[in-house]
mmCIF file of C-alpha atoms in Angstrom:
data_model
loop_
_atom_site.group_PDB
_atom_site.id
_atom_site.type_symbol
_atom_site.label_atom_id
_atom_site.label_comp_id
_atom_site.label_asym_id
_atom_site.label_seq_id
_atom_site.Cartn_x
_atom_site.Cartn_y
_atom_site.Cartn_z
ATOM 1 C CA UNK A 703 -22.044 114.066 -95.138
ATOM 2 C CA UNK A 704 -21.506 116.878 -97.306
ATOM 3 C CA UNK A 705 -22.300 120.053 -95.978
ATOM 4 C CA UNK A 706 -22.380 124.043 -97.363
ATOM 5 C CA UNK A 707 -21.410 126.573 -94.912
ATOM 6 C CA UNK A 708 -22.431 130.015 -95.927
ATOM 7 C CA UNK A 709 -19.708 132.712 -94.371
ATOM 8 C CA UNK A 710 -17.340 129.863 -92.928
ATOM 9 C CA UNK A 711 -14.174 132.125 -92.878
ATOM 10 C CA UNK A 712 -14.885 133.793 -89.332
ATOM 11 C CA UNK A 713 -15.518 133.172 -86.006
ATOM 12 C CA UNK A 714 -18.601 130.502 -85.708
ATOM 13 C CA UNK A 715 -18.525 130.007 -89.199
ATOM 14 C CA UNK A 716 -14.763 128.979 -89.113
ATOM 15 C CA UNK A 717 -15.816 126.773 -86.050
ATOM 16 C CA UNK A 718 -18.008 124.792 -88.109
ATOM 17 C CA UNK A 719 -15.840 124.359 -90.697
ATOM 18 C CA UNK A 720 -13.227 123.189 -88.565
ATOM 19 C CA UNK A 721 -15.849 120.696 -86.691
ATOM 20 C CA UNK A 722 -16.866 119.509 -90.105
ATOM 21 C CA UNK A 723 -13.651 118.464 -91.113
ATOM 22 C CA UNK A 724 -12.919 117.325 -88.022
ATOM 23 C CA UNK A 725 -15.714 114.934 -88.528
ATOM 24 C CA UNK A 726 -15.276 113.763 -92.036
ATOM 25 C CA UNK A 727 -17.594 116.172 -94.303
ATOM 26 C CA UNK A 728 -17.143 116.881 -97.157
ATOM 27 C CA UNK A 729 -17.184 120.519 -96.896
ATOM 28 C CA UNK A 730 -17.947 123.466 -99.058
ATOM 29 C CA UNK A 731 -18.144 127.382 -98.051
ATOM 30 C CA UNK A 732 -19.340 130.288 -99.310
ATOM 31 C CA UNK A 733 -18.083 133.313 -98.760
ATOM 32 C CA UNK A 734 -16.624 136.994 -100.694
ATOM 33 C CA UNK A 735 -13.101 135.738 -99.965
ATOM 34 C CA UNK A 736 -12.108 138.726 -98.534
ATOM 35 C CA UNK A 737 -12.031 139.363 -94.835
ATOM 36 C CA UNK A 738 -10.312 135.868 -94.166
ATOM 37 C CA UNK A 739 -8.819 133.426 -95.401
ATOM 38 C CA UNK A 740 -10.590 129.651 -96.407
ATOM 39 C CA UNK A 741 -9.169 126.583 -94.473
ATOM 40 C CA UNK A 742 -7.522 124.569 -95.983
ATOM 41 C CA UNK A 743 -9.476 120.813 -96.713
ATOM 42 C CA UNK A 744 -12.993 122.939 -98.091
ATOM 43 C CA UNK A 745 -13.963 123.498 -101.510
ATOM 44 C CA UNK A 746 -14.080 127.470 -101.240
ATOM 45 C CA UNK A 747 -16.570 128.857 -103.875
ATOM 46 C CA UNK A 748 -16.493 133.137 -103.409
ATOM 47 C CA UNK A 749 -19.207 135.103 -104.459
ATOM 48 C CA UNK A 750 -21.912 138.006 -102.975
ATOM 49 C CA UNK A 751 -24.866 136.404 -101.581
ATOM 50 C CA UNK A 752 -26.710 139.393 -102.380
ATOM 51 C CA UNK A 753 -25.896 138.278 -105.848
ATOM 52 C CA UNK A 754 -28.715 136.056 -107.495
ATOM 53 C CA UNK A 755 -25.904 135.083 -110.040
ATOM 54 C CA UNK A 756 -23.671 134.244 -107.460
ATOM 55 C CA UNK A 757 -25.872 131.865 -105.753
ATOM 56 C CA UNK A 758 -26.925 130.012 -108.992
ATOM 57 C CA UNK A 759 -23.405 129.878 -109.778
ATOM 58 C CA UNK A 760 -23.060 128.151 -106.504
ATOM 59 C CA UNK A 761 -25.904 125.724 -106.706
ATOM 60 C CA UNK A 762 -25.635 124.392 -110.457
ATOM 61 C CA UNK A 763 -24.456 120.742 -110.286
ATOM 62 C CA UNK A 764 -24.234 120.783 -106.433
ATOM 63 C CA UNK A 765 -25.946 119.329 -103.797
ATOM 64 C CA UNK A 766 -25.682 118.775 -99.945
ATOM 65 C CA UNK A 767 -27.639 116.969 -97.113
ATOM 66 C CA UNK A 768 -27.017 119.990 -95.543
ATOM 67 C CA UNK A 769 -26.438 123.774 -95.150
ATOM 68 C CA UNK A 770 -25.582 126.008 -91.870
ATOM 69 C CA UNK A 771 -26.122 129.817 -92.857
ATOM 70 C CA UNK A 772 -23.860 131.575 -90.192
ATOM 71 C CA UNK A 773 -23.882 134.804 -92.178
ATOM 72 C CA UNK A 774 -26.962 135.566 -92.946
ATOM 73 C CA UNK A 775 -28.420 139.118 -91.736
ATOM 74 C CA UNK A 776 -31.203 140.297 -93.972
ATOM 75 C CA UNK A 777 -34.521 138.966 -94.696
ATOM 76 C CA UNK A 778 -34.091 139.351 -98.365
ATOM 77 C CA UNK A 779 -30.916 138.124 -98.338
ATOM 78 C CA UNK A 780 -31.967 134.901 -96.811
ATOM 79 C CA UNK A 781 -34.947 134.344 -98.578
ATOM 80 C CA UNK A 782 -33.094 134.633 -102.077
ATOM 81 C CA UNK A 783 -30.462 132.232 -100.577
ATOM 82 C CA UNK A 784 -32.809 129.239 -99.296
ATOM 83 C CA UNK A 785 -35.048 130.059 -102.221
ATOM 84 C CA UNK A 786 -32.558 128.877 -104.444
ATOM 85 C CA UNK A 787 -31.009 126.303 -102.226
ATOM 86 C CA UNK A 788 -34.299 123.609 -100.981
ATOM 87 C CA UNK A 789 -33.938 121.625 -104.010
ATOM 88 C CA UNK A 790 -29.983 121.109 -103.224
ATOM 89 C CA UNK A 791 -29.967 120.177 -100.067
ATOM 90 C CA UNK A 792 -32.144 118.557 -97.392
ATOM 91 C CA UNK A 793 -31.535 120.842 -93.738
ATOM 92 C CA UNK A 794 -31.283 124.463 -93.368
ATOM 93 C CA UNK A 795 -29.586 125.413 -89.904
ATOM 94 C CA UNK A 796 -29.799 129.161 -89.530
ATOM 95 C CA UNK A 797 -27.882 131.079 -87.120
ATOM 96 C CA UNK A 798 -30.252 133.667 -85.359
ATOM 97 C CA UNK A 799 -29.567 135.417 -82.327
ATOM 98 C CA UNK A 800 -30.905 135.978 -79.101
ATOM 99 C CA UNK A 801 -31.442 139.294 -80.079
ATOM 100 C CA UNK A 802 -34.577 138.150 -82.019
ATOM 101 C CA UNK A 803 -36.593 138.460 -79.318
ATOM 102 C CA UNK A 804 -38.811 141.048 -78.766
ATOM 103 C CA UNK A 805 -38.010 141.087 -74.738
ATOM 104 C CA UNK A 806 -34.523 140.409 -74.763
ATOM 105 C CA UNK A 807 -32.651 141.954 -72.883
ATOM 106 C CA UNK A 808 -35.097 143.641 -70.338
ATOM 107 C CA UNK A 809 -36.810 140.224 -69.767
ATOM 108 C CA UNK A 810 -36.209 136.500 -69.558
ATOM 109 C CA UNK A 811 -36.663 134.486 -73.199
ATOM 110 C CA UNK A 812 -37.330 130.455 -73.830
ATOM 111 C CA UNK A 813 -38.600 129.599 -77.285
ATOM 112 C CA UNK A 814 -41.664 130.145 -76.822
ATOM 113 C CA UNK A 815 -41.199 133.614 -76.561
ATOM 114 C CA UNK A 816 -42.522 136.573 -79.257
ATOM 115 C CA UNK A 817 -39.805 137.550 -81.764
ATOM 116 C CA UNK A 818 -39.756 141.451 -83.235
ATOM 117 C CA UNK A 819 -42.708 141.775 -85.656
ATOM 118 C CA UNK A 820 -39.951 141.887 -88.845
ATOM 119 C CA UNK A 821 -41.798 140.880 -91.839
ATOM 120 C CA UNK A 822 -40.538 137.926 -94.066
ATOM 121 C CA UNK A 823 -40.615 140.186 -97.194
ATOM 122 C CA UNK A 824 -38.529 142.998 -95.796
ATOM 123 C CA UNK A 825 -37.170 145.436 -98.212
ATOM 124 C CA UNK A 826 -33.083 144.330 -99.237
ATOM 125 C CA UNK A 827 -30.267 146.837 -97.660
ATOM 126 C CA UNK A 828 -32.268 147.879 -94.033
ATOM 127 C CA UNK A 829 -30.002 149.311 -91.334
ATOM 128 C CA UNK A 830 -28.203 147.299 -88.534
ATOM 129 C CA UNK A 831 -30.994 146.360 -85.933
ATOM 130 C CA UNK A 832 -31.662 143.525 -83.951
ATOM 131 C CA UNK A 833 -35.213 142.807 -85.465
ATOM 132 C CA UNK A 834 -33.728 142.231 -89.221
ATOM 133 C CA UNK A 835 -32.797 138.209 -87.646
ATOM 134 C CA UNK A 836 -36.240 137.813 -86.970
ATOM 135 C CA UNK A 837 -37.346 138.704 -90.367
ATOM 136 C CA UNK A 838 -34.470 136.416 -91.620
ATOM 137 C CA UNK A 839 -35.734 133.406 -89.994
ATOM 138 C CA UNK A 840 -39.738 134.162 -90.990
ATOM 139 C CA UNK A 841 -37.743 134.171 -94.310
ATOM 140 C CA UNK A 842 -36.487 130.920 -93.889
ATOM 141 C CA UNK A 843 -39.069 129.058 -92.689
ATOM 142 C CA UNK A 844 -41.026 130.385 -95.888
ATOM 143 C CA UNK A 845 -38.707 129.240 -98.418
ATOM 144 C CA UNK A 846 -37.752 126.070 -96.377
ATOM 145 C CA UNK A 847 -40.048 125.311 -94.468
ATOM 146 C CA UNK A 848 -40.546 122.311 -91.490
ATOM 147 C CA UNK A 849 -36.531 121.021 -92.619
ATOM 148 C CA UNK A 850 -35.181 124.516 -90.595
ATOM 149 C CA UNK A 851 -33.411 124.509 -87.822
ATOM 150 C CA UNK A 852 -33.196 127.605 -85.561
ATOM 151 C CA UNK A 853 -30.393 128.529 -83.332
ATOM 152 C CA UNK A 854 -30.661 132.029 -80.992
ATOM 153 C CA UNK A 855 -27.001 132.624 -80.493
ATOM 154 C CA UNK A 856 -26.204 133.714 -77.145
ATOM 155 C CA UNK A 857 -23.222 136.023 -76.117
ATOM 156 C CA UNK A 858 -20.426 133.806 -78.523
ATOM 157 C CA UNK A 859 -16.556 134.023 -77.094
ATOM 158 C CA UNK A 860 -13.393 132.051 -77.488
ATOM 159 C CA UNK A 861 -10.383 132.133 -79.883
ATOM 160 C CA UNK A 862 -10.685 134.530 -83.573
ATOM 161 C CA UNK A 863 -13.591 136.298 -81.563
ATOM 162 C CA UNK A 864 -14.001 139.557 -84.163
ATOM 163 C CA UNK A 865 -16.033 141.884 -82.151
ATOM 164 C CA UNK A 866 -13.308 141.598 -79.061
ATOM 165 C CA UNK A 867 -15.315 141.586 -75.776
ATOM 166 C CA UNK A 868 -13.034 138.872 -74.161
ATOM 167 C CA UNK A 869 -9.679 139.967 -75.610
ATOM 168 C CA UNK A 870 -10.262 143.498 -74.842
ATOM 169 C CA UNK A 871 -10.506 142.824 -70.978
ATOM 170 C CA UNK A 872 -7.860 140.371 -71.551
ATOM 171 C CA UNK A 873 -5.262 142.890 -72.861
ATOM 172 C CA UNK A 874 -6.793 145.513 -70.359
ATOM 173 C CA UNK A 875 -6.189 143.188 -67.427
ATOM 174 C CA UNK A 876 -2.490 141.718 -68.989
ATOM 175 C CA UNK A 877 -1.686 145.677 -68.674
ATOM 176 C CA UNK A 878 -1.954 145.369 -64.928
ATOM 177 C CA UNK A 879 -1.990 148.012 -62.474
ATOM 178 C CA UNK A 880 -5.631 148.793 -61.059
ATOM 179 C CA UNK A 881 -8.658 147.862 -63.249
ATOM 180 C CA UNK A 882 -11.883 149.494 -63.382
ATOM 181 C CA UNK A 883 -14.286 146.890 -62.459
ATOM 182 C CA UNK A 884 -17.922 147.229 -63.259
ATOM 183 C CA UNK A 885 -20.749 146.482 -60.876
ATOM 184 C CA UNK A 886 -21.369 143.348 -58.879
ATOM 185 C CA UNK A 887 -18.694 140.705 -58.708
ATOM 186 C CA UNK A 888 -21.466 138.042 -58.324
ATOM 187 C CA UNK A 889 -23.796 138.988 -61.287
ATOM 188 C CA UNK A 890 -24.515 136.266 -63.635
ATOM 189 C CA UNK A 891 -23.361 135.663 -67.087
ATOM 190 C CA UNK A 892 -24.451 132.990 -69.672
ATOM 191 C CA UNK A 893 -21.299 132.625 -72.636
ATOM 192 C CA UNK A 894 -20.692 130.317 -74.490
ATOM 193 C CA UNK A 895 -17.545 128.780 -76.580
ATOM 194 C CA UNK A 896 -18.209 129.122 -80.307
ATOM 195 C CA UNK A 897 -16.876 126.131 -80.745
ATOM 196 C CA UNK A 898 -18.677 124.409 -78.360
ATOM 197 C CA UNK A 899 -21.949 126.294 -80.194
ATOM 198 C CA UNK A 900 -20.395 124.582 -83.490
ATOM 199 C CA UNK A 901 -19.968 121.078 -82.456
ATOM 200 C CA UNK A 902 -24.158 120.949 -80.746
ATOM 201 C CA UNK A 903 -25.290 122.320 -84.277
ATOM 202 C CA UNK A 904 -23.507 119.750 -86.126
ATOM 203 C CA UNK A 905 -25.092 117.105 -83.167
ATOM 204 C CA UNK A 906 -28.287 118.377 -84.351
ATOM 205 C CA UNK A 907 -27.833 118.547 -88.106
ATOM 206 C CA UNK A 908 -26.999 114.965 -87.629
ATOM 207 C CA UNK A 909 -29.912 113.413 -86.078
ATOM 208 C CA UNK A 910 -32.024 115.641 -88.454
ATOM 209 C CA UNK A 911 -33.543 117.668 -85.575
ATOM 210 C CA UNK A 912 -35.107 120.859 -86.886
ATOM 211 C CA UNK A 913 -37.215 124.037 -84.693
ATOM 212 C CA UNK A 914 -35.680 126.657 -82.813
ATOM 213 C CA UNK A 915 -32.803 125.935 -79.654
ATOM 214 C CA UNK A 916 -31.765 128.904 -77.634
ATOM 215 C CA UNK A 917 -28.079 128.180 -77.754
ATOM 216 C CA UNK A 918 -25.935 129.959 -74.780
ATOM 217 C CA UNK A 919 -24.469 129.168 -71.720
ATOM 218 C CA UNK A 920 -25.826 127.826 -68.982
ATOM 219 C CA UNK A 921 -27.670 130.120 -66.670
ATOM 220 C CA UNK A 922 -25.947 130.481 -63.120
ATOM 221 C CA UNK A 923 -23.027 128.793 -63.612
ATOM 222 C CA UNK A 924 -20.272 131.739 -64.114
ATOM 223 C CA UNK A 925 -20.108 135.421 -62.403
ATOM 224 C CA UNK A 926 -18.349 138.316 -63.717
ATOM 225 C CA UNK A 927 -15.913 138.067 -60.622
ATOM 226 C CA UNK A 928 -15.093 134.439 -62.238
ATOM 227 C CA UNK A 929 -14.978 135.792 -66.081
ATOM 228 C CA UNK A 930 -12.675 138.695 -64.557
ATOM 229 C CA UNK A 931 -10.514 136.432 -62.693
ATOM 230 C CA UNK A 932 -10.296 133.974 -65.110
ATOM 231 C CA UNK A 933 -9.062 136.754 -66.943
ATOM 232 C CA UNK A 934 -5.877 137.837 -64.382
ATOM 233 C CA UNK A 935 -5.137 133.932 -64.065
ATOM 234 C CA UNK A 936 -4.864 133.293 -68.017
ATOM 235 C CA UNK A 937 -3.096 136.652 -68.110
ATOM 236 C CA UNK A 938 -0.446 135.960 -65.040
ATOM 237 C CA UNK A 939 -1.387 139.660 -64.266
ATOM 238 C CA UNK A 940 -0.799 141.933 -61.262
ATOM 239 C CA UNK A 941 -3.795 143.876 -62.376
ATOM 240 C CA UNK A 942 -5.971 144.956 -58.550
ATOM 241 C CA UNK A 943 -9.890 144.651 -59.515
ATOM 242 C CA UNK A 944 -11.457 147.815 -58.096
ATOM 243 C CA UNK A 945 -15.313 147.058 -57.929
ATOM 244 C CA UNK A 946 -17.254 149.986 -58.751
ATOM 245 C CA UNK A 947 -20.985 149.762 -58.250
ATOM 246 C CA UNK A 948 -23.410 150.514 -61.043
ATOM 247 C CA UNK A 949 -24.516 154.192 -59.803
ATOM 248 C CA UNK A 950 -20.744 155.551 -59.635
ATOM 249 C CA UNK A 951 -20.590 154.239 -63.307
ATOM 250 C CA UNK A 952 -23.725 155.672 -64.648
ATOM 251 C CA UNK A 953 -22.895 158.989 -63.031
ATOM 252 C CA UNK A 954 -19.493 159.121 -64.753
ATOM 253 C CA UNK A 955 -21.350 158.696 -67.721
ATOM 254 C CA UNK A 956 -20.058 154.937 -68.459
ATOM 255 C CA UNK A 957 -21.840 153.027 -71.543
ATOM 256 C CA UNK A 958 -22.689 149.862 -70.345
ATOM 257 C CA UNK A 959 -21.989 146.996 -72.649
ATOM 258 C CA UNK A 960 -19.615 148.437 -75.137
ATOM 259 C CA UNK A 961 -17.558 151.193 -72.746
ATOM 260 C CA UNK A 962 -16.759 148.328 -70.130
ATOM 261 C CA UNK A 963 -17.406 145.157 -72.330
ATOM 262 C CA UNK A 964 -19.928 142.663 -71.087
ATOM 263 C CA UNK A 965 -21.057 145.375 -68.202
ATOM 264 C CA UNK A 966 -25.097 144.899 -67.634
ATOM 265 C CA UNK A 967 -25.984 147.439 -64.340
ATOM 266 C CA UNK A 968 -28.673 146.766 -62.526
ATOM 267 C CA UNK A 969 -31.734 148.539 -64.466
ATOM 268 C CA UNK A 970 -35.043 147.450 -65.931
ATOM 269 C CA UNK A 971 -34.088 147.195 -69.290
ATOM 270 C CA UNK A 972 -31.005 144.866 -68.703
ATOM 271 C CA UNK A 973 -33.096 142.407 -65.806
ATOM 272 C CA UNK A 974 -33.015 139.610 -68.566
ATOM 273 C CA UNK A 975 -29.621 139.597 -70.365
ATOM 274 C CA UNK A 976 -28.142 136.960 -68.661
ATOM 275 C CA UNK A 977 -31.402 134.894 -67.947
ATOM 276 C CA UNK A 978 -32.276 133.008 -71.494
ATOM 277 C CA UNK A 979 -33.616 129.382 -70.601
ATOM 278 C CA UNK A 980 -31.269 127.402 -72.737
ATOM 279 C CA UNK A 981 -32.716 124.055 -71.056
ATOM 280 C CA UNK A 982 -34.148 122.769 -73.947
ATOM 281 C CA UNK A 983 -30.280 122.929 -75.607
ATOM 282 C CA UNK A 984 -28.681 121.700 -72.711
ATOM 283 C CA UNK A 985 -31.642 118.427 -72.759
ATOM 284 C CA UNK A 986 -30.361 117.994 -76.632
ATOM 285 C CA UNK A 987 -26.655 117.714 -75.657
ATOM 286 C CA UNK A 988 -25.248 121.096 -75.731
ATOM 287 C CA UNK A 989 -21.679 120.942 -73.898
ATOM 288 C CA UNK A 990 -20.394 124.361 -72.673
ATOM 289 C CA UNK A 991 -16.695 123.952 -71.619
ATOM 290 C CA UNK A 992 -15.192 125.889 -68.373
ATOM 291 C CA UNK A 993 -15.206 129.186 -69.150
ATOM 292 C CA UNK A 994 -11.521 129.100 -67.694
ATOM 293 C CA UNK A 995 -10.510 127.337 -70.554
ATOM 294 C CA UNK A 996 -11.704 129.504 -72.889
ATOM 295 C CA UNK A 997 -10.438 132.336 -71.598
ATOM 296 C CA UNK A 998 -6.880 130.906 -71.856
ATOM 297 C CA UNK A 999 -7.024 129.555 -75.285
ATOM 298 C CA UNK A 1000 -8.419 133.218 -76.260
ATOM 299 C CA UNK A 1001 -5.124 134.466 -74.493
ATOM 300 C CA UNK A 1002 -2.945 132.089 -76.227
ATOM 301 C CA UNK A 1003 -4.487 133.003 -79.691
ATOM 302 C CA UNK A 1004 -3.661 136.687 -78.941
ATOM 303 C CA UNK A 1005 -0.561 136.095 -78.010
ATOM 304 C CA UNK A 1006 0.062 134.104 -80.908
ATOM 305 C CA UNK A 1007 -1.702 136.473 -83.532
ATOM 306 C CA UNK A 1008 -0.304 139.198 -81.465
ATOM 307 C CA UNK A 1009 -2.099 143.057 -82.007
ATOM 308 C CA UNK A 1010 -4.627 143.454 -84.356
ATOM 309 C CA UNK A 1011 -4.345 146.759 -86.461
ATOM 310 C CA UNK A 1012 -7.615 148.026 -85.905
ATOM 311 C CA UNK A 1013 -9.598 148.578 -82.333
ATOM 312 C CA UNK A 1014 -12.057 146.185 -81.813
ATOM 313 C CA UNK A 1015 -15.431 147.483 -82.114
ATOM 314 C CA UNK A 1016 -18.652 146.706 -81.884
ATOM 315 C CA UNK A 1017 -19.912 147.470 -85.375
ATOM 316 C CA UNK A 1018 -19.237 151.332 -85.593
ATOM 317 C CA UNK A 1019 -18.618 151.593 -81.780
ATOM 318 C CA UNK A 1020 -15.213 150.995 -80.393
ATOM 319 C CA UNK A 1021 -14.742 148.943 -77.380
ATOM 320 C CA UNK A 1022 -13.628 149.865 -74.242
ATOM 321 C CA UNK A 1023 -13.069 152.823 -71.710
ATOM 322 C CA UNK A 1024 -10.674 155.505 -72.145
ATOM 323 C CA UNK A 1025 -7.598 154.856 -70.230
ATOM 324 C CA UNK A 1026 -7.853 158.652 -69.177
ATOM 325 C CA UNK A 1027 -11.827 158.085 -67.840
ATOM 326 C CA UNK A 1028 -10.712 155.463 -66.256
ATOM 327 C CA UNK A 1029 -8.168 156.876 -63.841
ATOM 328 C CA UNK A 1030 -10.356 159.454 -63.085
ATOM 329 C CA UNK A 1031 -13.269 156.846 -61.983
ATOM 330 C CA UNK A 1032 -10.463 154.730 -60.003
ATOM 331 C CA UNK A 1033 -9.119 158.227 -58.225
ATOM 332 C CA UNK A 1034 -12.243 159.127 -57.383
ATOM 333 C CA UNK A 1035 -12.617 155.201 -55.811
ATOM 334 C CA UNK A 1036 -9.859 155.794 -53.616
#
């Protein structure tokens, strides 16, 4: 099979490549060719996707049964690219996000539920916001049509994870000492291994199948108490987890989800975060490894790559709780 990853240098897309190859494709990426490096074994063509000479660079003389667009994150941007690209290749996999979803996170999602009202035709260049993937699969399915294939990204972990939600509380907890833990010890997550996200979209891309699969963890299966002490295991830590309940946090003025990474209290407008109906993925094949063993392979990666040079961040938000606001929250715990 030959296949064209666009991105394919980071994260999920570097987890496809690596499944690809794995399985025998011929593999080519696309990519600017500067925020990683390509792997070795793919024929690495750089270029702006933005750029309409770029892409038709790209495309003349190619073809592919395939392509998986893991970077894609404006409308316009994705039009332009499978515009030019459905009379090269046969299957367009698309990597959405769960954040496409008009209710997400206050309320549960399956497929069948209303995306953000993001037109197709969006303007090029919009802001950051979680409605821009919903324009960019309308886009798709314009351009491509009934060969697309959909995938809502859950919350994606595991080893070269950019944004740094796992290694953060990884490095927090290999610190030791006593940790500020957020909230209930028994409250849900769904995660999922991007390579384990990587190997069911190739499954599908195989058999041809084409719609839209929520794509996360399963629902029930792992607490934060487990992701936390998966954490202090992986770690060999002496790090004490002081459980803090939701209100103490919110009254100290605690952001939840970037400040204490993962951290969902107990409110309306968070009810649904970790309830997504990935059924229909899991019927399909989807395979979601221990979250155990994810959590050590991300530990071995860091301490192989050892510290980054930046903080990791959430786009323009940095990660993580003050070291100072945290000992104040764990005094006042005592």
């Amino acid at each position: 099979m030959k296949i064209l990853i666009l991105g394919g240098s980071k994260f999920l897309g570097r987890a496809y490549v690596l499944e690809a190859l794995a399985r025998g494709y011929e593999v080519t990426t696309f990519n600017r060719g500067v925020s990683r490096a390509d792997q070795p074994g793919v024929e690495a063509v750089h270029g702006d996707r933005t750029s309409q000479a770029d892409l038709e660079k790209l495309v003349a003389g190619r073809r592919w049964d395939a392509v998986v667009d893991t970077s894609g994150q404006q409308p316009h941007d994705v039009a332009r690219a499978a515009g030019l690209l459905r009379d090269h290749a046969d299957h367009y996999t698309f990597i959405s996000s769960i954040h496409a979803f008009a209710d997400w996170p206050a309320a549960p999602v399956d497929e069948s539920s209303p995306t953000h009202p993001c037109p197709a035709d969006t303007p090029p260049d919009q802001p950051p916001g979680n409605p821009l993937k919903a324009g960019c699969e309308r886009a798709l399915l314009t351009e491509f049509g009934a060969r697309s294939l959909l995938l809502n990204c859950g919350l994606l972990i595991g080893p070269h994870e950019p944004v740094g939600r796992l290694p953060w509380w990884l490095e927090r907890i290999a610190a030791g000492g006593r940790v500020l833990a957020p909230g209930n010890p028994d409250r849900p997550m769904q995660l999922i291994d991007a390579r384990d996200f990587a190997a069911f979209g190739l499954d599908l891309l195989e058999r041809g199948e084409t719609g839209r699969y929520i794509t996360t963890g399963p629902a029930g299966r792992d607490t934060y108490g487990d992701f936390l002490g998966h954490c202090i295991r992986a770690t060999g830590s002496d790090a004490e987890l002081v459980w803090t309940d939701d209100n103490t946090l919110l009254a100290a003025d605690v952001g939840p989800w970037v400040e204490l990474p993962l951290w969902t209290p107990d409110l309306p407008d968070w009810h649904g975060t970790w309830q997504a109906d990935s059924s229909r993925a899991l019927a399909a094949g989807l395979n979601s490894r221990p979250l155990a063993e994810t959590v050590r392979d991300t530990w071995a990666w860091l301490q192989e790559t050892g510290p980054g040079e930046e903080s990791w961040a959430q786009g323009d938000l940095p990660l993580g709780i003050a070291r100072e606001k945290e000992r104040k929250i764990l005094d006042q715990a005592r």
